[in-house]
Short mmCIF file of C-alpha atoms and ligand atoms in Angstrom, two decimals:
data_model
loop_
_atom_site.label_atom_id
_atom_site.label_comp_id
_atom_site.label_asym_id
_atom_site.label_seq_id
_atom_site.Cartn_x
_atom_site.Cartn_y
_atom_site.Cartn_z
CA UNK E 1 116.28 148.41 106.78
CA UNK E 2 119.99 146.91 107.36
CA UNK E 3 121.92 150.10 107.43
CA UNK E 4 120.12 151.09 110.72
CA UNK E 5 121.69 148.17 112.14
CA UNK E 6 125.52 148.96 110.80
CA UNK E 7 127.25 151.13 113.32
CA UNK E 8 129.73 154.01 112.91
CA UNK E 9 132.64 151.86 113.36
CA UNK E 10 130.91 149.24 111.27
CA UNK E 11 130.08 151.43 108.36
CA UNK E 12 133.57 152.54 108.48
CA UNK E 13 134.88 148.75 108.74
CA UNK E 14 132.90 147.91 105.73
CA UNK E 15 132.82 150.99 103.95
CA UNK E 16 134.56 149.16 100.63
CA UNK E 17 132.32 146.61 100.62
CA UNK E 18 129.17 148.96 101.22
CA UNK E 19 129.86 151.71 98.81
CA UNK E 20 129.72 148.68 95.77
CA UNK E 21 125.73 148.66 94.72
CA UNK E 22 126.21 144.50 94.91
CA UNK E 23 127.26 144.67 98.48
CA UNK E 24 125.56 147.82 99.57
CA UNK E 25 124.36 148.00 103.19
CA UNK E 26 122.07 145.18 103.07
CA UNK E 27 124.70 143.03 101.70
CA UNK E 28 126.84 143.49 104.85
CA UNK E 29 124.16 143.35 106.92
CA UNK E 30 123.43 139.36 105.34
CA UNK E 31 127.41 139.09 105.31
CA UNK E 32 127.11 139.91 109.50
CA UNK E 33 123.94 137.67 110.11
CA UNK E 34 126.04 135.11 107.82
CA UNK E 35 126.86 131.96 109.80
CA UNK E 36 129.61 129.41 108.13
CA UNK E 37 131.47 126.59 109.16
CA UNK E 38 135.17 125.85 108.43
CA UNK E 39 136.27 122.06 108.75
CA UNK E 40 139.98 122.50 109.10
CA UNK E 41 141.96 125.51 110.40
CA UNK E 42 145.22 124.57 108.66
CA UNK E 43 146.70 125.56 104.85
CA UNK E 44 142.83 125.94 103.25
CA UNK E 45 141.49 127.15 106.23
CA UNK E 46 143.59 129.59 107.11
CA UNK E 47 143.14 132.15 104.19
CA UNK E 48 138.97 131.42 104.48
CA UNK E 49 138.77 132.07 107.99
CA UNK E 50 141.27 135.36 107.37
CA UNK E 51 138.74 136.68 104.52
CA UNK E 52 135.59 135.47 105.95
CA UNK E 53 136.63 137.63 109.51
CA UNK E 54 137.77 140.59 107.97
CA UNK E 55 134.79 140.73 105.60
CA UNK E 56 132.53 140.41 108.17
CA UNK E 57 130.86 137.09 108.00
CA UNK E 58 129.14 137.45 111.44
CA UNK E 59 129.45 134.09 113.24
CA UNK E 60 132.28 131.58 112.26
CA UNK E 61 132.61 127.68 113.53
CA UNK E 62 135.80 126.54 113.42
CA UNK E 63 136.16 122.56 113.70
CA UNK E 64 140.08 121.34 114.10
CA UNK E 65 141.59 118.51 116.22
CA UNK E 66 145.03 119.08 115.64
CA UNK E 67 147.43 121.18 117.32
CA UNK E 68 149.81 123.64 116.09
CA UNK E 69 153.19 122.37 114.67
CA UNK E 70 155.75 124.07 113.92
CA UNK E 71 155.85 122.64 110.31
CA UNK E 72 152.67 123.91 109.32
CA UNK E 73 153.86 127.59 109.56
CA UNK E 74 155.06 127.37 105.94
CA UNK E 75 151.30 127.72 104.80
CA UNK E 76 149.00 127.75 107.79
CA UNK E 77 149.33 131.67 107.91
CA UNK E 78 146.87 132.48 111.15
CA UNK E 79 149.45 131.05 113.15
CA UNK E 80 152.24 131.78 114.44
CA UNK E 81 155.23 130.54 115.87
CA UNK E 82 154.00 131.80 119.40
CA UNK E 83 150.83 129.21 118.69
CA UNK E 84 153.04 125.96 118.52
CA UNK E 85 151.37 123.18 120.96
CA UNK E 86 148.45 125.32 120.97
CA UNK E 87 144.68 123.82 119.53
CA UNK E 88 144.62 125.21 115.91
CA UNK E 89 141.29 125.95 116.79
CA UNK E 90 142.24 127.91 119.42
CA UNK E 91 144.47 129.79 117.55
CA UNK E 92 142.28 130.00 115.20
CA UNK E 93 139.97 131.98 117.73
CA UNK E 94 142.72 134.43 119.12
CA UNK E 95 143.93 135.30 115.15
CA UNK E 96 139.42 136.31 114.51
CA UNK E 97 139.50 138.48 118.20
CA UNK E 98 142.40 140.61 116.75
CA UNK E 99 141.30 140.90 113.48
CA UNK E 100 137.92 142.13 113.49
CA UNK E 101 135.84 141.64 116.85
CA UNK E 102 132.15 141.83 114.98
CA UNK E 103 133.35 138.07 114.69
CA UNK E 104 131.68 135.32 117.11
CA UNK E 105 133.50 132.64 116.74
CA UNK E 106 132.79 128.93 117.94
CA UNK E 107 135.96 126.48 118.26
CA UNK E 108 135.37 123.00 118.19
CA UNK E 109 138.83 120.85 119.17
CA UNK E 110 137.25 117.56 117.67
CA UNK E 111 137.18 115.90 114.52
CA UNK E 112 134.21 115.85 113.14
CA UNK E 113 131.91 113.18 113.04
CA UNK E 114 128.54 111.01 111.58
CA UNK E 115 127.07 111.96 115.34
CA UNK E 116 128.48 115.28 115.80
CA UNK E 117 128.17 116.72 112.33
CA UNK E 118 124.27 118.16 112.35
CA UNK E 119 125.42 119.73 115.81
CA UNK E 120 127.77 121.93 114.05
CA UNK E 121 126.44 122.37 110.48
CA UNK E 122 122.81 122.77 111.36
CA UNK E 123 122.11 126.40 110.65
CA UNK E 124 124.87 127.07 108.82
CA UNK E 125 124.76 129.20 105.62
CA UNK E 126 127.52 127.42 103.99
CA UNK E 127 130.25 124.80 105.31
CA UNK E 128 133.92 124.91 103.67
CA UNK E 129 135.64 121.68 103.25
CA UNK E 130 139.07 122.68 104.13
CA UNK E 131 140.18 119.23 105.60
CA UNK E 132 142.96 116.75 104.47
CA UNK E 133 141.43 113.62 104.68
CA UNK E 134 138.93 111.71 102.76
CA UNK E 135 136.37 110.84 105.36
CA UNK E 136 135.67 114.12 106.09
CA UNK E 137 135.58 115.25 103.03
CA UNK E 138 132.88 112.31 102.56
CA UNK E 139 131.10 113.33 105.55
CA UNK E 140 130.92 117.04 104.98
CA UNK E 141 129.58 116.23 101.13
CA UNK E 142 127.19 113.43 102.72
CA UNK E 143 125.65 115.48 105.15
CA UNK E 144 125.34 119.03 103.55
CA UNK E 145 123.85 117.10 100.12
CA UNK E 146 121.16 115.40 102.00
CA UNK E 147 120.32 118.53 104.15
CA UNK E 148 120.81 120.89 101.56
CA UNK E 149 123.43 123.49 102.93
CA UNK E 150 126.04 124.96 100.22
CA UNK E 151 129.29 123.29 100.36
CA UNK E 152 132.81 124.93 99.13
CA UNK E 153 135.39 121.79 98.48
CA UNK E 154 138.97 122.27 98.15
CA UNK E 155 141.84 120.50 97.90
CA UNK E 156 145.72 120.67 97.47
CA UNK E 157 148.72 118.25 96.01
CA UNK E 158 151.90 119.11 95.85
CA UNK E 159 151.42 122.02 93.49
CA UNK E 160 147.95 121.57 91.87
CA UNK E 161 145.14 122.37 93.85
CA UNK E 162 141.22 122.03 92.87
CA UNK E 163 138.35 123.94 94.10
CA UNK E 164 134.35 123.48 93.23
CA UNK E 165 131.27 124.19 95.17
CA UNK E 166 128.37 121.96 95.46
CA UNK E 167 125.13 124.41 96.03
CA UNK E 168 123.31 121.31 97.05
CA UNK E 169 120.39 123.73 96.53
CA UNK E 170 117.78 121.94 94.43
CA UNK E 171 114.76 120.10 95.87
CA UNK E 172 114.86 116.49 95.67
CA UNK E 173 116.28 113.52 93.63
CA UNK E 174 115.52 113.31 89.82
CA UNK E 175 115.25 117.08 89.27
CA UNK E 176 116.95 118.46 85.87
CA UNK E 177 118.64 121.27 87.76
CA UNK E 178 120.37 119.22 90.44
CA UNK E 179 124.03 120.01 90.37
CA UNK E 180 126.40 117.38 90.98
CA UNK E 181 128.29 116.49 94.80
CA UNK E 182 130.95 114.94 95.33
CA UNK E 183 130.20 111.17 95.15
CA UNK E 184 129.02 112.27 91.48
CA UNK E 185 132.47 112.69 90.56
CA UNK E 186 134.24 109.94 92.85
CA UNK E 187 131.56 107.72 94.40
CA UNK E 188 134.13 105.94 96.77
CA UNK E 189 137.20 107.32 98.55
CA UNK E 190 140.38 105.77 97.61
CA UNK E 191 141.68 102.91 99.25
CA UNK E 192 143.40 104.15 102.60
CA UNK E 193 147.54 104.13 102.12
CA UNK E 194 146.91 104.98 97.83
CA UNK E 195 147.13 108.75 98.38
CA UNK E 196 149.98 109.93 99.88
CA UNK E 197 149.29 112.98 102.25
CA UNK E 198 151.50 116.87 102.50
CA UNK E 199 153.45 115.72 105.18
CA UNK E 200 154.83 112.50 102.72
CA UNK E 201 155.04 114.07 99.52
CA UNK E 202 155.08 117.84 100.68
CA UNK E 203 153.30 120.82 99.09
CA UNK E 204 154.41 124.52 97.76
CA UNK E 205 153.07 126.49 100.83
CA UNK E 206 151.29 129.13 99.04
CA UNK E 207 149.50 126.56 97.25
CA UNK E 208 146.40 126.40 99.56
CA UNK E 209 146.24 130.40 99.71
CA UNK E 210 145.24 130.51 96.00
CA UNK E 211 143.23 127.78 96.59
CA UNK E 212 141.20 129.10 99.68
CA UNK E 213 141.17 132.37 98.45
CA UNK E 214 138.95 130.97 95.70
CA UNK E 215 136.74 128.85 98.62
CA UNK E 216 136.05 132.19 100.94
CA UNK E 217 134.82 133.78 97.41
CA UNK E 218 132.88 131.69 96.44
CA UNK E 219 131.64 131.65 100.28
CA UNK E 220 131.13 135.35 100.38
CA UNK E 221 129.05 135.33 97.13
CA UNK E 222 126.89 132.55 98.34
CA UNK E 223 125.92 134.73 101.58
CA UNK E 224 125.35 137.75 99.40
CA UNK E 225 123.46 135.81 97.16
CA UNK E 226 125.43 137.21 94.20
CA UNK E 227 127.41 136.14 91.07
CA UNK E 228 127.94 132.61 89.40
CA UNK E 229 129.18 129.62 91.53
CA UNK E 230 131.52 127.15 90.75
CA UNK E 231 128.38 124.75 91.16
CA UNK E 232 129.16 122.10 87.97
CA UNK E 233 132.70 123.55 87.37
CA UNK E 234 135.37 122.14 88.82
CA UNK E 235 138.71 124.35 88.78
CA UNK E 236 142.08 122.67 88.71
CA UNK E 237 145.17 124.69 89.56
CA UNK E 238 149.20 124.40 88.37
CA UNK E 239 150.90 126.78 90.03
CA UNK E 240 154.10 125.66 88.27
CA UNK E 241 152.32 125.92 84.78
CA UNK E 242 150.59 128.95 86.26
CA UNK E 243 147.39 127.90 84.98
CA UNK E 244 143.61 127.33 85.87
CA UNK E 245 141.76 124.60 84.01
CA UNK E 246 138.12 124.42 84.06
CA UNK E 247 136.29 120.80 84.04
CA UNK E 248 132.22 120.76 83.60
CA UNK E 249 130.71 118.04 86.46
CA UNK E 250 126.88 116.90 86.23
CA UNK E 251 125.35 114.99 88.35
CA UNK E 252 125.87 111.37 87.94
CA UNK E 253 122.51 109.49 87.78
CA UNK E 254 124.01 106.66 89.28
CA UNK E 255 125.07 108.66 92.29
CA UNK E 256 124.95 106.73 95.47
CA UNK E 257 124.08 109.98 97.56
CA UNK E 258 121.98 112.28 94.67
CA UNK E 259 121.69 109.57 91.96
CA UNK E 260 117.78 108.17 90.89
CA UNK E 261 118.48 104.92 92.99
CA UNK E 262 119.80 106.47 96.22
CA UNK E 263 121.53 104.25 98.39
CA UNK E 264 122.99 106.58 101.24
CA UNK E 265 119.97 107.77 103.48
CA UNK E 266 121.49 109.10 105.86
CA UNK E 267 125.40 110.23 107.55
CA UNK E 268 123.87 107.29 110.02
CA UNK E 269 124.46 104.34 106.73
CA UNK E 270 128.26 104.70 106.01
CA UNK E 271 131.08 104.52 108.66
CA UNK E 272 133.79 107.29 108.00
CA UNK E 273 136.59 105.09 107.45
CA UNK E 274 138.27 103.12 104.55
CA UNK E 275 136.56 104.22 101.32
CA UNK E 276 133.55 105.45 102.88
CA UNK E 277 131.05 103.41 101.11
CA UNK E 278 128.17 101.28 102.30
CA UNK E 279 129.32 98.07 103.75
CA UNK E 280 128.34 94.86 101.49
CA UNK E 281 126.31 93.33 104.39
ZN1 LIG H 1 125.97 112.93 93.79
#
């Protein structure tokens, strides 16, 4: 059925991707009908939106509020030094229309938030967590866990990075096959001022290209529907050492978000700030 809808310049676009019997034609075809959502457009987001465009993941929502610096060249490799001052997002946008123009992309030049968040991520096939800070990162998990939408989570120090997806695919709380999120591992963020960010303690700027490389995997394989996750398997990275570690997560039972005694109902319960836990009163 797909290949009808793969044009000449498609099929030749693709043709790498098509000739493989797990990608095939009606692998491309899902990869093009694919719809994902990329919270950051800096160091991890740069290599996932440049893999996820060029492989043809059809429609692409780019959320960043920040604009281009000329700092962030050293990793942030969709832009360039032309795109200084300019919205990341923005950038973001012109870097997908050169690339590959199958691509619709949708720029959002806010941060995300509890009230904007099932705007963007509703209908979404995965979102990638390729932000810097922990109340995103505590939104994105918060709101794709309770709604059920795959979630790729990376992050980068220095020079050790560590990557994991949360499938969020199982059907309720108390089922034996729930993987874990990310409150499962660390129910609370860290106290604001504890950990230091890339622009205090730096970071090796190929660091987050190994490390979103892994994230628009892991992405693609989710829309084909192929493979083995990294759901319950969290990867850490030493690029100095030069090597990848592999750490088995469950789900915690006494989750706050996916545990047996639930406490976070809704995106609507916590306020994004601080530790991002529910407030005592
Ligand atoms: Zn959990």
């Amino acid at each position: 059925m797909s290949d009808l809808r793969l044009d000449p310049t498609q099929l030749d676009r693709y043709s790498r991707h098509i000739i493989m019997d797990e990608v095939g034609p009606e692998g491309q075809a899902r990869l093009l009908e694919g719809r994902v959502l990329v919270v950051g457009a800096g160091g991890l987001g740069s290599p996932v939106i440049q893999y996820l465009a060029a492989a043809g993941v059809g429609t692409l929502d780019i959320a960043d509020d920040d604009i281009v610096e000329r700092s962030n060249l050293q990793r942030q490799i969709i832009h360039g030094d032309g795109d200084v001052g300019t919205p990341k997002a923005e950038s973001a946008r012109e870097y997908v229309a050169q690339l590959n123009p199958d691509i619709d992309v949708h720029t959002h030049e806010s941060r995300v938030t509890a009230e904007t968040v099932a705007e963007l991520a509703a209908g979404c096939d995965v979102v990638v967590d390729a932000t810097d800070n922990f109340a995103t990162r505590y939104l994105l998990n918060d709101y794709c866990a309770l709604e059920g939408i795959p979630l790729s989570h990376g992050a980068i120090y220095r020079f050790e990075g560590q990557v994991t997806t949360f499938e969020n695919r199982s059907e309720g709380h108390g089922d034996e096959e729930h993987g874990p999120c990310y409150r499962c591992l660390f129910p609370e963020a860290p106290e604001p001022g504890t950990v230091p960010d890339c622009a205090t303690t730096g970071v090796l700027g190929v660091l987050p290209g190994t490390v979103g490389c892994i994230q628009a995997t892991e992405t693609i394989k989710l829309l084909l529907g192929k493979g083995d996750s990294l759901e319950g398997r969290l990867v850490l990275y030493d690029a100095m050492g030069m090597s990848f570690e592999e750490v088995e997560i469950r789900q915690n039972p006494g989750c706050p978000l996916c545990g047996e005694t639930p406490e976070i109902g809704s995106v609507g319960d916590i306020e994004y700030t601080g530790t991002c836990s529910l407030s005592a009163d």
